[in-house]
Coordinates of N, CA and C in Angstrom, one line a residue:
M8 N 8.0 47.2 -14.4 CA 7.5 46.7 -13.1 C 6.6 45.5 -13.3
L9 N 5.7 45.6 -14.3 CA 4.8 44.5 -14.6 C 5.6 43.2 -15.0
L10 N 6.6 43.4 -15.8 CA 7.4 42.3 -16.3 C 8.1 41.7 -15.2
V11 N 8.6 42.5 -14.2 CA 9.2 41.8 -13.1 C 8.3 41.0 -12.2
T12 N 7.0 41.5 -12.0 CA 6.0 40.8 -11.3 C 5.6 39.5 -12.0
L13 N 5.5 39.5 -13.2 CA 5.2 38.3 -14.0 C 6.3 37.3 -13.9
L14 N 7.5 37.8 -14.0 CA 8.7 36.8 -13.9 C 8.6 36.2 -12.5
A15 N 8.4 36.9 -11.5 CA 8.4 36.5 -10.1 C 7.3 35.4 -9.9
V16 N 6.1 35.6 -10.5 CA 5.0 34.6 -10.4 C 5.5 33.3 -11.2
V17 N 6.0 33.4 -12.4 CA 6.5 32.2 -13.1 C 7.5 31.5 -12.3
A18 N 8.5 32.3 -11.7 CA 9.5 31.6 -10.9 C 8.9 30.8 -9.7
V19 N 8.0 31.3 -9.0 CA 7.4 30.6 -7.9 C 6.6 29.3 -8.4
A20 N 5.9 29.6 -9.4 CA 5.2 28.4 -10.0 C 6.1 27.4 -10.5
G21 N 7.2 27.7 -11.1 CA 8.2 26.7 -11.5 C 8.9 26.0 -10.4
A22 N 8.8 26.6 -9.2 CA 9.6 26.0 -8.1 C 8.8 24.9 -7.4
T23 N 7.5 24.9 -7.7 CA 6.7 23.8 -7.1 C 7.0 22.4 -7.7
P24 N 7.5 21.5 -7.0 CA 7.8 20.2 -7.6 C 6.6 19.5 -8.2
A25 N 6.7 18.9 -9.3 CA 5.7 18.0 -9.8 C 5.5 16.8 -9.0
V26 N 4.2 16.3 -9.0 CA 3.9 15.1 -8.4 C 4.4 13.9 -9.1
P27 N 5.2 13.0 -8.6 CA 5.8 11.9 -9.3 C 4.7 11.0 -9.7
R28 N 4.8 10.4 -10.9 CA 3.7 9.5 -11.3 C 3.6 8.3 -10.4
A29 N 4.7 7.9 -9.8 CA 4.7 6.7 -8.9 C 3.9 7.1 -7.7
A30 N 3.7 8.3 -7.3 CA 2.9 8.8 -6.1 C 1.3 8.8 -6.5
T31 N 1.2 9.5 -7.7 CA -0.2 9.6 -8.1 C -0.9 8.2 -8.4
A32 N -0.1 7.3 -8.9 CA -0.5 6.0 -9.2 C -1.1 5.2 -7.9
M33 N -0.6 5.6 -6.8 CA -1.0 4.9 -5.5 C -2.0 5.7 -4.8
Y34 N -2.2 7.1 -5.1 CA -3.0 8.0 -4.4 C -4.4 8.1 -5.3
N35 N -5.0 7.1 -5.5 CA -6.2 7.2 -6.3 C -7.4 7.7 -5.5
P36 N -8.0 8.8 -5.8 CA -9.0 9.5 -5.0 C -10.3 8.8 -4.8
D37 N -10.5 7.8 -5.7 CA -11.8 7.1 -5.7 C -11.7 5.8 -5.0
L38 N -10.5 5.5 -4.4 CA -10.3 4.2 -3.7 C -10.1 4.4 -2.3
F39 N -10.5 3.3 -1.5 CA -10.3 3.4 -0.1 C -8.9 3.5 0.3
Q40 N -8.5 4.5 1.1 CA -7.1 4.8 1.5 C -6.2 4.8 0.3
G41 N -6.7 5.2 -0.9 CA -5.8 5.4 -2.0 C -5.5 4.4 -2.9
D42 N -5.4 3.1 -2.5 CA -5.0 2.0 -3.4 C -5.7 0.7 -3.0
I43 N -6.9 0.8 -2.3 CA -7.6 -0.4 -1.9 C -8.9 -0.5 -2.7
K44 N -9.0 -1.5 -3.6 CA -10.1 -1.5 -4.5 C -11.3 -2.1 -3.8
G45 N -11.2 -3.1 -2.8 CA -12.2 -3.7 -2.1 C -11.6 -4.5 -0.9
I46 N -12.5 -5.0 0.0 CA -12.2 -5.7 1.0 C -13.0 -6.9 1.3
A47 N -12.3 -8.0 1.5 CA -13.0 -9.3 1.6 C -14.0 -9.2 2.9
G48 N -15.3 -9.5 2.6 CA -16.3 -9.6 3.7 C -16.8 -8.2 4.1
Q49 N -16.5 -7.2 3.3 CA -17.0 -5.9 3.6 C -17.7 -5.3 2.4
E50 N -18.8 -4.6 2.6 CA -19.5 -4.0 1.5 C -18.7 -2.7 1.0
P51 N -18.7 -2.5 -0.3 CA -18.0 -1.2 -0.9 C -18.6 0.0 -0.3
G52 N -17.8 1.0 0.3 CA -18.3 2.2 0.8 C -18.5 2.0 2.3
K53 N -18.4 0.7 2.9 CA -18.5 0.5 4.3 C -17.3 -0.2 4.9
E54 N -16.1 0.1 4.3 CA -15.0 -0.6 4.7 C -14.5 -0.1 6.1
R55 N -13.9 -1.0 6.8 CA -13.3 -0.7 8.1 C -11.8 -1.1 8.0
A56 N -11.0 -0.2 8.4 CA -9.5 -0.4 8.3 C -9.1 -1.3 9.3
A57 N -9.2 -2.6 9.1 CA -8.7 -3.6 10.0 C -8.1 -4.8 9.3
I58 N -7.1 -5.4 10.0 CA -6.5 -6.6 9.5 C -7.6 -7.7 9.5
L59 N -7.7 -8.4 8.5 CA -8.8 -9.4 8.3 C -8.8 -10.6 9.2
G60 N -10.0 -11.2 9.4 CA -10.0 -12.4 10.2 C -9.6 -13.7 9.4
E61 N -9.4 -14.8 10.1 CA -8.9 -15.9 9.5 C -9.6 -16.5 8.3
Q62 N -10.9 -16.2 8.2 CA -11.7 -16.7 7.1 C -11.3 -16.0 5.8
Y63 N -10.6 -14.8 5.9 CA -10.3 -14.1 4.6 C -8.7 -14.1 4.4
L64 N -8.0 -15.0 5.1 CA -6.7 -15.1 4.8 C -6.5 -16.3 3.7
W65 N -5.3 -16.3 3.0 CA -5.1 -17.3 2.1 C -4.7 -18.6 2.8
P66 N -5.5 -19.7 2.6 CA -5.3 -21.0 3.2 C -3.8 -21.5 3.0
G67 N -3.3 -21.9 4.1 CA -1.9 -22.4 4.0 C -0.9 -21.4 3.8
G68 N -1.3 -20.1 3.7 CA -0.4 -19.0 3.2 C 0.0 -19.1 1.8
V69 N -0.7 -19.8 1.0 CA -0.4 -20.0 -0.4 C -1.3 -19.1 -1.3
V70 N -0.6 -18.3 -2.1 CA -1.4 -17.4 -3.0 C -1.2 -17.7 -4.4
P71 N -2.0 -18.4 -5.1 CA -1.9 -18.7 -6.6 C -2.0 -17.4 -7.3
Y72 N -1.3 -17.3 -8.4 CA -1.2 -16.1 -9.2 C -1.2 -16.4 -10.7
V73 N -1.7 -15.5 -11.5 CA -1.5 -15.5 -13.0 C -1.1 -14.1 -13.4
F74 N -0.3 -14.0 -14.5 CA -0.1 -12.7 -15.1 C -1.0 -12.5 -16.2
G75 N -1.6 -11.2 -16.3 CA -2.4 -10.8 -17.5 C -1.5 -10.8 -18.6
N76 N -2.1 -10.8 -19.8 CA -1.3 -10.7 -21.1 C -0.5 -9.4 -21.2
S77 N -0.9 -8.3 -20.4 CA -0.3 -7.0 -20.6 C 1.1 -7.0 -19.9
V78 N 1.4 -8.0 -19.1 CA 2.6 -7.9 -18.2 C 3.8 -8.5 -19.1
N79 N 4.8 -7.6 -19.3 CA 5.9 -8.0 -20.2 C 6.9 -8.8 -19.3
S80 N 8.0 -9.2 -20.1 CA 9.0 -10.0 -19.4 C 9.7 -9.3 -18.3
Y81 N 10.0 -8.0 -18.6 CA 10.7 -7.2 -17.5 C 9.9 -7.1 -16.3
E82 N 8.6 -6.8 -16.5 CA 7.6 -6.6 -15.4 C 7.5 -7.9 -14.6
R83 N 7.4 -8.9 -15.3 CA 7.3 -10.3 -14.6 C 8.5 -10.5 -13.7
S84 N 9.7 -10.2 -14.2 CA 10.9 -10.4 -13.3 C 10.9 -9.5 -12.1
L85 N 10.4 -8.3 -12.3 CA 10.3 -7.5 -11.2 C 9.3 -7.9 -10.1
I86 N 8.1 -8.4 -10.6 CA 7.1 -8.8 -9.7 C 7.6 -10.1 -8.9
I87 N 8.3 -11.0 -9.7 CA 8.7 -12.3 -9.1 C 9.8 -11.9 -8.0
S88 N 10.6 -10.9 -8.3 CA 11.6 -10.4 -7.3 C 11.0 -9.9 -6.1
A89 N 9.8 -9.2 -6.2 CA 9.0 -8.7 -5.0 C 8.5 -10.0 -4.2
M90 N 8.0 -10.9 -5.0 CA 7.5 -12.2 -4.3 C 8.5 -12.8 -3.6
D91 N 9.8 -12.8 -4.2 CA 10.9 -13.5 -3.5 C 11.2 -12.9 -2.0
D92 N 10.9 -11.6 -1.9 CA 11.1 -10.9 -0.6 C 10.2 -11.7 0.4
F93 N 8.9 -11.9 0.0 CA 8.0 -12.8 0.9 C 8.5 -14.1 1.2
H94 N 9.0 -14.7 0.2 CA 9.5 -16.2 0.3 C 10.8 -16.2 1.2
A95 N 11.6 -15.2 1.1 CA 12.9 -15.2 1.9 C 12.6 -14.9 3.4
R96 N 11.5 -14.2 3.7 CA 11.4 -13.7 5.0 C 10.0 -14.0 5.7
T97 N 9.2 -14.6 5.0 CA 7.8 -15.0 5.6 C 7.5 -16.4 5.2
C98 N 6.3 -16.9 5.7 CA 5.8 -18.1 5.4 C 4.8 -18.1 4.1
I99 N 4.6 -17.0 3.6 CA 3.7 -16.8 2.4 C 4.4 -17.3 1.2
R100 N 3.7 -18.0 0.4 CA 4.3 -18.5 -0.9 C 3.4 -18.2 -2.0
F101 N 3.9 -17.4 -3.0 CA 3.2 -17.1 -4.3 C 3.5 -18.2 -5.2
V102 N 2.5 -18.9 -5.7 CA 2.7 -20.0 -6.7 C 1.9 -19.8 -8.0
E103 N 2.4 -20.2 -9.1 CA 1.7 -20.1 -10.3 C 0.4 -20.9 -10.3
R104 N -0.7 -20.3 -10.7 CA -1.9 -21.0 -10.6 C -2.1 -22.2 -11.7
T105 N -2.6 -23.2 -11.2 CA -3.0 -24.4 -12.1 C -4.4 -24.5 -12.2
S106 N -5.1 -25.0 -11.2 CA -6.6 -25.1 -11.2 C -7.2 -24.5 -10.0
Q107 N -6.5 -23.8 -9.2 CA -7.1 -23.2 -8.0 C -8.2 -22.2 -8.3
S108 N -9.3 -22.2 -7.6 CA -10.4 -21.4 -7.8 C -10.2 -20.0 -7.3
N109 N -9.4 -19.8 -6.2 CA -9.1 -18.5 -5.7 C -7.7 -18.1 -6.0
Y110 N -7.6 -17.0 -6.6 CA -6.3 -16.6 -7.1 C -6.2 -15.1 -7.4
I111 N -5.0 -14.6 -7.6 CA -4.9 -13.1 -8.0 C -4.4 -13.1 -9.4
E112 N -4.9 -12.2 -10.2 CA -4.5 -11.9 -11.5 C -3.8 -10.5 -11.5
I113 N -2.5 -10.5 -11.9 CA -1.7 -9.3 -11.9 C -1.7 -8.8 -13.3
V114 N -2.2 -7.5 -13.4 CA -2.1 -6.8 -14.7 C -1.4 -5.5 -14.7
S115 N -1.0 -5.1 -15.9 CA -0.2 -3.8 -15.9 C -0.9 -2.8 -16.8
N116 N -2.1 -3.1 -17.3 CA -2.7 -2.2 -18.2 C -4.0 -1.6 -17.7
D117 N -4.1 -1.6 -16.3 CA -5.3 -1.0 -15.7 C -4.7 0.4 -15.2
S118 N -5.6 1.2 -14.6 CA -5.2 2.6 -14.2 C -4.9 2.5 -12.7
G119 N -3.5 2.9 -12.4 CA -3.1 3.0 -11.0 C -2.6 1.7 -10.4
C120 N -2.1 1.9 -9.1 CA -1.6 0.7 -8.3 C -2.8 0.5 -7.3
W121 N -3.3 -0.8 -7.3 CA -4.3 -1.1 -6.3 C -4.5 -2.6 -6.2
S122 N -5.2 -3.0 -5.0 CA -5.4 -4.4 -4.7 C -6.6 -4.5 -3.8
Y123 N -7.1 -5.6 -3.7 CA -8.2 -5.9 -2.8 C -7.4 -6.4 -1.5
V124 N -8.1 -6.4 -0.4 CA -7.4 -6.8 0.9 C -7.9 -8.2 1.2
G125 N -7.0 -9.2 1.4 CA -7.5 -10.5 1.8 C -8.0 -11.2 0.5
T126 N -8.4 -12.4 0.9 CA -9.0 -13.3 -0.4 C -10.5 -13.1 -0.4
I127 N -10.9 -12.6 -1.6 CA -12.3 -12.3 -1.7 C -13.1 -13.5 -2.4
G128 N -12.4 -14.5 -2.9 CA -13.0 -15.6 -3.6 C -13.0 -15.4 -5.0
G129 N -12.6 -16.4 -5.8 CA -12.5 -16.4 -7.2 C -11.3 -15.6 -7.7
K130 N -11.4 -15.0 -8.9 CA -10.3 -14.3 -9.3 C -10.3 -12.9 -8.8
Q131 N -9.2 -12.3 -8.4 CA -9.2 -10.9 -7.8 C -7.9 -10.3 -8.5
R132 N -8.1 -9.1 -8.8 CA -7.1 -8.3 -9.6 C -6.2 -7.5 -8.7
V133 N -4.9 -7.6 -9.1 CA -3.9 -6.6 -8.6 C -3.5 -5.8 -9.6
S134 N -3.6 -4.5 -9.6 CA -3.2 -3.6 -10.6 C -1.9 -3.0 -10.4
L135 N -1.0 -3.2 -11.3 CA 0.3 -2.6 -11.3 C 0.6 -1.9 -12.6
D136 N 0.1 -0.8 -12.8 CA 0.1 0.0 -13.9 C 1.6 0.2 -14.4
S137 N 1.8 -0.1 -15.7 CA 3.1 0.1 -16.3 C 3.6 1.5 -16.1
N138 N 2.7 2.4 -16.1 CA 3.0 3.8 -16.0 C 2.9 4.3 -14.5
G139 N 3.9 3.9 -13.7 CA 4.0 4.4 -12.3 C 4.0 3.4 -11.2
C140 N 3.7 2.1 -11.5 CA 3.7 1.1 -10.4 C 4.8 0.1 -10.5
M141 N 5.6 0.2 -11.5 CA 6.6 -0.9 -11.6 C 7.9 -0.6 -10.8
Y142 N 7.8 -0.6 -9.5 CA 8.8 -0.5 -8.5 C 8.7 -1.7 -7.6
K143 N 9.8 -2.2 -7.2 CA 9.7 -3.4 -6.3 C 9.0 -3.1 -5.0
G144 N 9.2 -1.9 -4.4 CA 8.6 -1.6 -3.2 C 7.0 -1.5 -3.4
T145 N 6.6 -0.9 -4.5 CA 5.1 -0.7 -4.8 C 4.6 -2.1 -4.9
V146 N 5.3 -3.0 -5.6 CA 4.7 -4.3 -5.8 C 4.5 -5.1 -4.5
I147 N 5.5 -4.9 -3.6 CA 5.5 -5.6 -2.3 C 4.3 -5.0 -1.5
H148 N 4.1 -3.6 -1.6 CA 3.0 -3.0 -0.9 C 1.7 -3.5 -1.3
E149 N 1.5 -3.6 -2.7 CA 0.1 -4.1 -3.1 C 0.0 -5.6 -2.7
L150 N 1.0 -6.3 -2.8 CA 0.8 -7.9 -2.4 C 0.6 -7.9 -0.9
M151 N 1.1 -7.0 -0.1 CA 0.7 -7.0 1.3 C -0.8 -6.7 1.6
H152 N -1.3 -5.9 0.7 CA -2.7 -5.6 0.8 C -3.4 -6.9 0.5
A153 N -3.0 -7.6 -0.6 CA -3.7 -8.8 -1.1 C -3.7 -9.9 0.0
I154 N -2.7 -9.9 0.8 CA -2.7 -11.0 1.9 C -3.4 -10.6 3.1
G155 N -3.8 -9.3 3.3 CA -4.6 -8.9 4.4 C -4.2 -7.7 5.2
F156 N -3.3 -6.8 4.7 CA -2.8 -5.8 5.4 C -3.3 -4.4 4.9
Y157 N -3.4 -3.4 5.9 CA -3.8 -2.1 5.6 C -2.6 -1.2 5.7
H158 N -2.8 0.0 5.8 CA -1.7 1.1 5.9 C -1.1 1.3 7.3
E159 N 0.1 1.5 7.4 CA 0.7 1.7 8.7 C 0.3 3.1 9.3
H160 N 0.2 4.1 8.4 CA -0.2 5.5 9.0 C -1.7 5.6 9.3
C161 N -2.5 4.6 9.1 CA -3.9 4.5 9.5 C -4.2 3.6 10.7
R162 N -3.0 3.1 11.4 CA -3.2 2.4 12.6 C -3.9 3.2 13.6
N163 N -4.5 2.5 14.6 CA -5.2 3.1 15.7 C -4.3 4.0 16.5
D164 N -3.1 3.5 16.7 CA -2.2 4.3 17.6 C -1.3 5.2 16.8
R165 N -1.7 5.6 15.6 CA -0.8 6.5 14.8 C -0.6 7.9 15.4
D166 N -1.5 8.4 16.2 CA -1.4 9.8 16.6 C -0.2 10.0 17.6
S167 N 0.4 8.9 18.1 CA 1.5 9.0 18.9 C 2.8 9.1 18.1
Y168 N 2.7 8.9 16.8 CA 3.9 8.8 16.0 C 3.8 9.8 14.8
V169 N 2.6 10.2 14.3 CA 2.6 11.1 13.2 C 1.4 12.1 13.4
T170 N 1.6 13.3 12.8 CA 0.4 14.3 12.9 C -0.1 14.5 11.4
I171 N -1.4 14.3 11.2 CA -2.0 14.5 9.9 C -2.4 15.9 9.8
H172 N -1.8 16.6 8.9 CA -2.2 18.1 8.6 C -3.3 18.1 7.6
Y173 N -4.5 18.0 8.3 CA -5.7 18.0 7.3 C -5.8 19.3 6.5
E174 N -5.3 20.4 7.0 CA -5.4 21.7 6.3 C -4.6 21.6 4.9
N175 N -3.7 20.6 4.8 CA -2.9 20.5 3.6 C -3.5 19.4 2.7
V176 N -4.5 18.7 3.2 CA -5.1 17.6 2.4 C -6.0 18.1 1.4
Q177 N -6.0 17.5 0.2 CA -7.0 17.9 -0.8 C -8.4 17.8 -0.4
A178 N -9.2 18.8 -0.8 CA -10.6 18.7 -0.4 C -11.3 17.5 -0.8
G179 N -12.0 16.8 0.2 CA -12.8 15.6 0.0 C -11.9 14.4 0.2
M180 N -10.6 14.5 0.5 CA -9.8 13.4 0.6 C -9.4 13.1 2.1
E181 N -10.0 13.9 3.0 CA -9.7 13.7 4.4 C -9.9 12.3 4.9
S182 N -11.0 11.6 4.4 CA -11.2 10.3 4.9 C -10.2 9.3 4.5
Q183 N -9.3 9.7 3.6 CA -8.2 8.8 3.3 C -7.3 8.6 4.5
F184 N -7.4 9.4 5.5 CA -6.5 9.3 6.7 C -7.2 8.8 7.9
N185 N -8.5 8.3 7.8 CA -9.2 7.8 8.9 C -8.4 6.7 9.6
K186 N -8.4 6.8 10.9 CA -7.6 5.8 11.7 C -8.4 4.4 11.8
D187 N -7.7 3.4 11.9 CA -8.2 2.0 12.1 C -9.2 2.1 13.4
T188 N -10.3 1.7 13.3 CA -11.2 1.5 14.4 C -11.3 0.1 15.0
Y189 N -11.2 -0.8 14.1 CA -11.3 -2.2 14.3 C -10.0 -2.9 13.8
W190 N -9.0 -2.9 14.6 CA -7.8 -3.4 14.0 C -7.3 -4.7 14.9
Q191 N -6.6 -5.5 14.4 CA -6.0 -6.6 15.1 C -4.6 -6.5 15.3
Y192 N -4.1 -6.5 16.5 CA -2.7 -6.4 16.9 C -2.0 -7.6 16.5
V193 N -0.9 -7.5 15.7 CA -0.2 -8.7 15.3 C 1.3 -8.6 15.7
G194 N 1.5 -8.1 16.9 CA 2.8 -8.3 17.5 C 4.0 -7.2 17.2
E195 N 3.7 -6.2 16.6 CA 4.6 -5.2 16.2 C 4.2 -3.8 16.4
G196 N 5.1 -2.9 16.9 CA 4.7 -1.5 17.2 C 4.8 -0.7 15.8
Y197 N 4.4 0.5 15.9 CA 4.5 1.4 14.8 C 5.8 1.6 14.2
N198 N 5.9 1.5 12.9 CA 7.2 1.5 12.2 C 7.2 2.5 11.0
Y199 N 7.9 3.6 11.1 CA 7.9 4.6 10.0 C 8.4 4.0 8.7
E200 N 9.3 3.0 9.0 CA 10.0 2.3 7.8 C 9.1 1.2 7.2
S201 N 7.9 1.0 7.7 CA 7.1 0.0 7.1 C 6.8 0.3 5.6
I202 N 6.8 -0.8 4.8 CA 6.5 -0.6 3.4 C 5.0 -0.2 3.1
M203 N 4.2 -0.3 4.3 CA 2.8 0.2 4.1 C 2.6 1.5 4.7
H204 N 3.6 2.3 4.8 CA 3.5 3.7 5.3 C 3.6 4.6 4.1
Y205 N 2.6 5.5 4.0 CA 2.7 6.5 2.9 C 3.7 7.5 3.2
G206 N 4.1 8.4 2.3 CA 5.1 9.4 2.5 C 4.5 10.7 2.9
T207 N 5.3 11.7 3.0 CA 5.1 13.0 3.6 C 4.0 13.8 2.9
Y208 N 3.8 13.7 1.6 CA 2.9 14.5 0.9 C 1.7 13.8 0.3
A209 N 1.4 12.7 0.8 CA 0.1 11.9 0.4 C -1.1 12.8 0.4
F210 N -1.8 12.8 -0.8 CA -3.0 13.6 -1.0 C -2.7 15.1 -0.7
S211 N -1.6 15.6 -0.8 CA -1.3 17.0 -0.6 C -1.9 18.0 -1.6
V212 N -2.3 19.2 -1.2 CA -2.7 20.2 -2.1 C -1.6 20.7 -2.9
Q213 N -0.3 20.6 -2.4 CA 0.8 21.1 -3.1 C 2.0 20.1 -2.8
W214 N 2.2 19.2 -3.6 CA 3.2 18.2 -3.5 C 4.6 18.8 -3.3
G215 N 5.4 18.3 -2.4 CA 6.7 18.8 -2.2 C 6.8 20.1 -1.3
V216 N 5.6 20.6 -1.0 CA 5.5 21.9 -0.2 C 4.6 21.7 1.0
A217 N 3.5 21.3 0.8 CA 2.4 21.2 1.9 C 2.4 19.8 2.5
K218 N 3.0 19.6 3.6 CA 3.1 18.2 4.2 C 1.8 17.8 4.8
T219 N 1.5 16.6 4.6 CA 0.2 15.9 5.2 C 0.5 14.9 6.2
I220 N 1.7 14.3 6.2 CA 2.0 13.3 7.3 C 3.3 13.7 7.8
V221 N 3.4 14.2 9.1 CA 4.6 14.7 9.7 C 4.9 13.8 10.9
P222 N 6.0 13.1 11.0 CA 6.4 12.3 12.2 C 6.6 13.2 13.4
T223 N 6.2 12.6 14.5 CA 6.4 13.3 15.8 C 7.8 13.4 16.2
D224 N 8.6 12.4 15.7 CA 10.1 12.3 15.8 C 10.7 13.2 14.8
P225 N 11.3 14.4 15.1 CA 11.8 15.2 14.0 C 13.0 14.6 13.3
N226 N 13.6 13.6 13.8 CA 14.8 12.9 13.1 C 14.3 12.0 12.0
V227 N 13.0 11.6 11.9 CA 12.5 10.7 10.9 C 12.2 11.4 9.6
I228 N 12.7 10.8 8.5 CA 12.2 11.2 7.2 C 11.4 10.1 6.5
L229 N 10.2 10.4 6.2 CA 9.3 9.3 5.6 C 9.7 9.2 4.2
T230 N 9.7 7.9 3.7 CA 9.9 7.6 2.3 C 8.7 6.8 1.8
E231 N 8.5 7.0 0.5 CA 7.4 6.4 -0.2 C 7.7 4.8 -0.4
A232 N 6.6 4.0 -0.5 CA 6.8 2.6 -0.8 C 7.7 2.3 -2.0
Y233 N 7.6 3.2 -3.1 CA 8.3 2.9 -4.3 C 9.8 3.2 -4.2
D234 N 10.2 3.9 -3.1 CA 11.6 4.2 -2.9 C 12.3 3.1 -2.0
K235 N 11.5 2.0 -1.6 CA 12.0 1.0 -0.7 C 12.3 -0.3 -1.6
L236 N 13.3 -1.0 -1.2 CA 13.6 -2.2 -2.1 C 13.2 -3.5 -1.3
Q237 N 12.7 -3.4 -0.1 CA 12.2 -4.6 0.6 C 11.3 -4.1 1.7
M238 N 10.5 -5.1 2.3 CA 9.7 -4.8 3.4 C 10.5 -4.6 4.7
A239 N 10.0 -4.0 5.6 CA 10.7 -3.9 6.9 C 10.6 -5.1 7.7
Q240 N 11.5 -5.4 8.6 CA 11.5 -6.6 9.4 C 10.2 -6.7 10.2
S241 N 9.7 -5.6 10.6 CA 8.3 -5.6 11.4 C 7.2 -6.0 10.4
D242 N 7.3 -5.7 9.1 CA 6.3 -6.1 8.2 C 6.3 -7.7 8.1
A243 N 7.6 -8.2 7.9 CA 7.7 -9.7 7.8 C 7.1 -10.3 9.1
N244 N 7.5 -9.8 10.2 CA 7.0 -10.3 11.6 C 5.6 -10.4 11.6
Q245 N 4.9 -9.2 11.2 CA 3.5 -9.2 11.3 C 2.8 -10.2 10.3
I246 N 3.4 -10.3 9.2 CA 2.8 -11.4 8.2 C 3.0 -12.8 8.8
N247 N 4.1 -13.1 9.4 CA 4.1 -14.5 10.1 C 3.2 -14.6 11.2
N248 N 3.0 -13.5 12.0 CA 2.2 -13.6 13.1 C 0.7 -13.7 12.7
L249 N 0.3 -13.0 11.7 CA -1.1 -13.1 11.2 C -1.4 -14.4 10.6
Y250 N -0.4 -15.1 10.0 CA -0.6 -16.3 9.3 C -0.1 -17.5 10.2
R251 N 0.1 -17.3 11.4 CA 0.7 -18.4 12.2 C -0.1 -19.7 12.3
N252 N -1.5 -19.5 12.1 CA -2.4 -20.7 12.1 C -2.6 -21.2 10.7
Q253 N -2.0 -20.5 9.7 CA -2.3 -20.9 8.3 C -1.2 -21.6 7.7
C254 N 0.1 -21.3 8.1 CA 1.2 -21.9 7.4 C 2.4 -22.1 8.5
S255 N 3.4 -22.8 8.1 CA 4.5 -23.0 8.9 C 5.8 -22.8 8.1
F256 N 6.8 -22.7 8.8 CA 8.2 -22.4 8.1 C 8.8 -23.7 7.7

């Protein structure tokens, strides 16, 4: 009888899916909303989930970049492919840095996937850890942070579209789901398919079992950024709307 009980416990434990590294790399418990290192114009610890003002956008929609020495040739090709999604659908242009004083440095040897939001001045890092972040969708997601965007599931109007099950959220991580209080509307409604939307088990106490983000529409299945190959059209539209005074097509 004891043996049967032990086998049953082992079977249940084995049935719980492991958290994918691609997810844990984006759900950093010590970062704002999981993958935001800092925000232009805001003190650490006092961040407000809002799309930034004009003074924190990249002038002309041009984002100079450099690759850290850790980024190999395959990773460079993947990142450039993600940048091409911006080039094909928005007015944003990522250009190799020459002498620009404000630019992003993309590295692959730091821990996790994260970015600053908006231009903070000088060199700012975008971390795309080789172990978990090298997916085109993840790269697009972090680059969207860098040009000034937050998460879709933290929009002020999100309660009409998703329910956050705080009872399933890891203890101390509840603030990762705080709604935007000061947000700038940039012409698009809530979109489950946004590349800025987290998946069903973000910060869950039991990945694959205890859901934390549940759509109010029962027909919607949320997917993680790393499972997407391009930004949604609404993402592209919002970028163009936000940068309408900065760049042209």
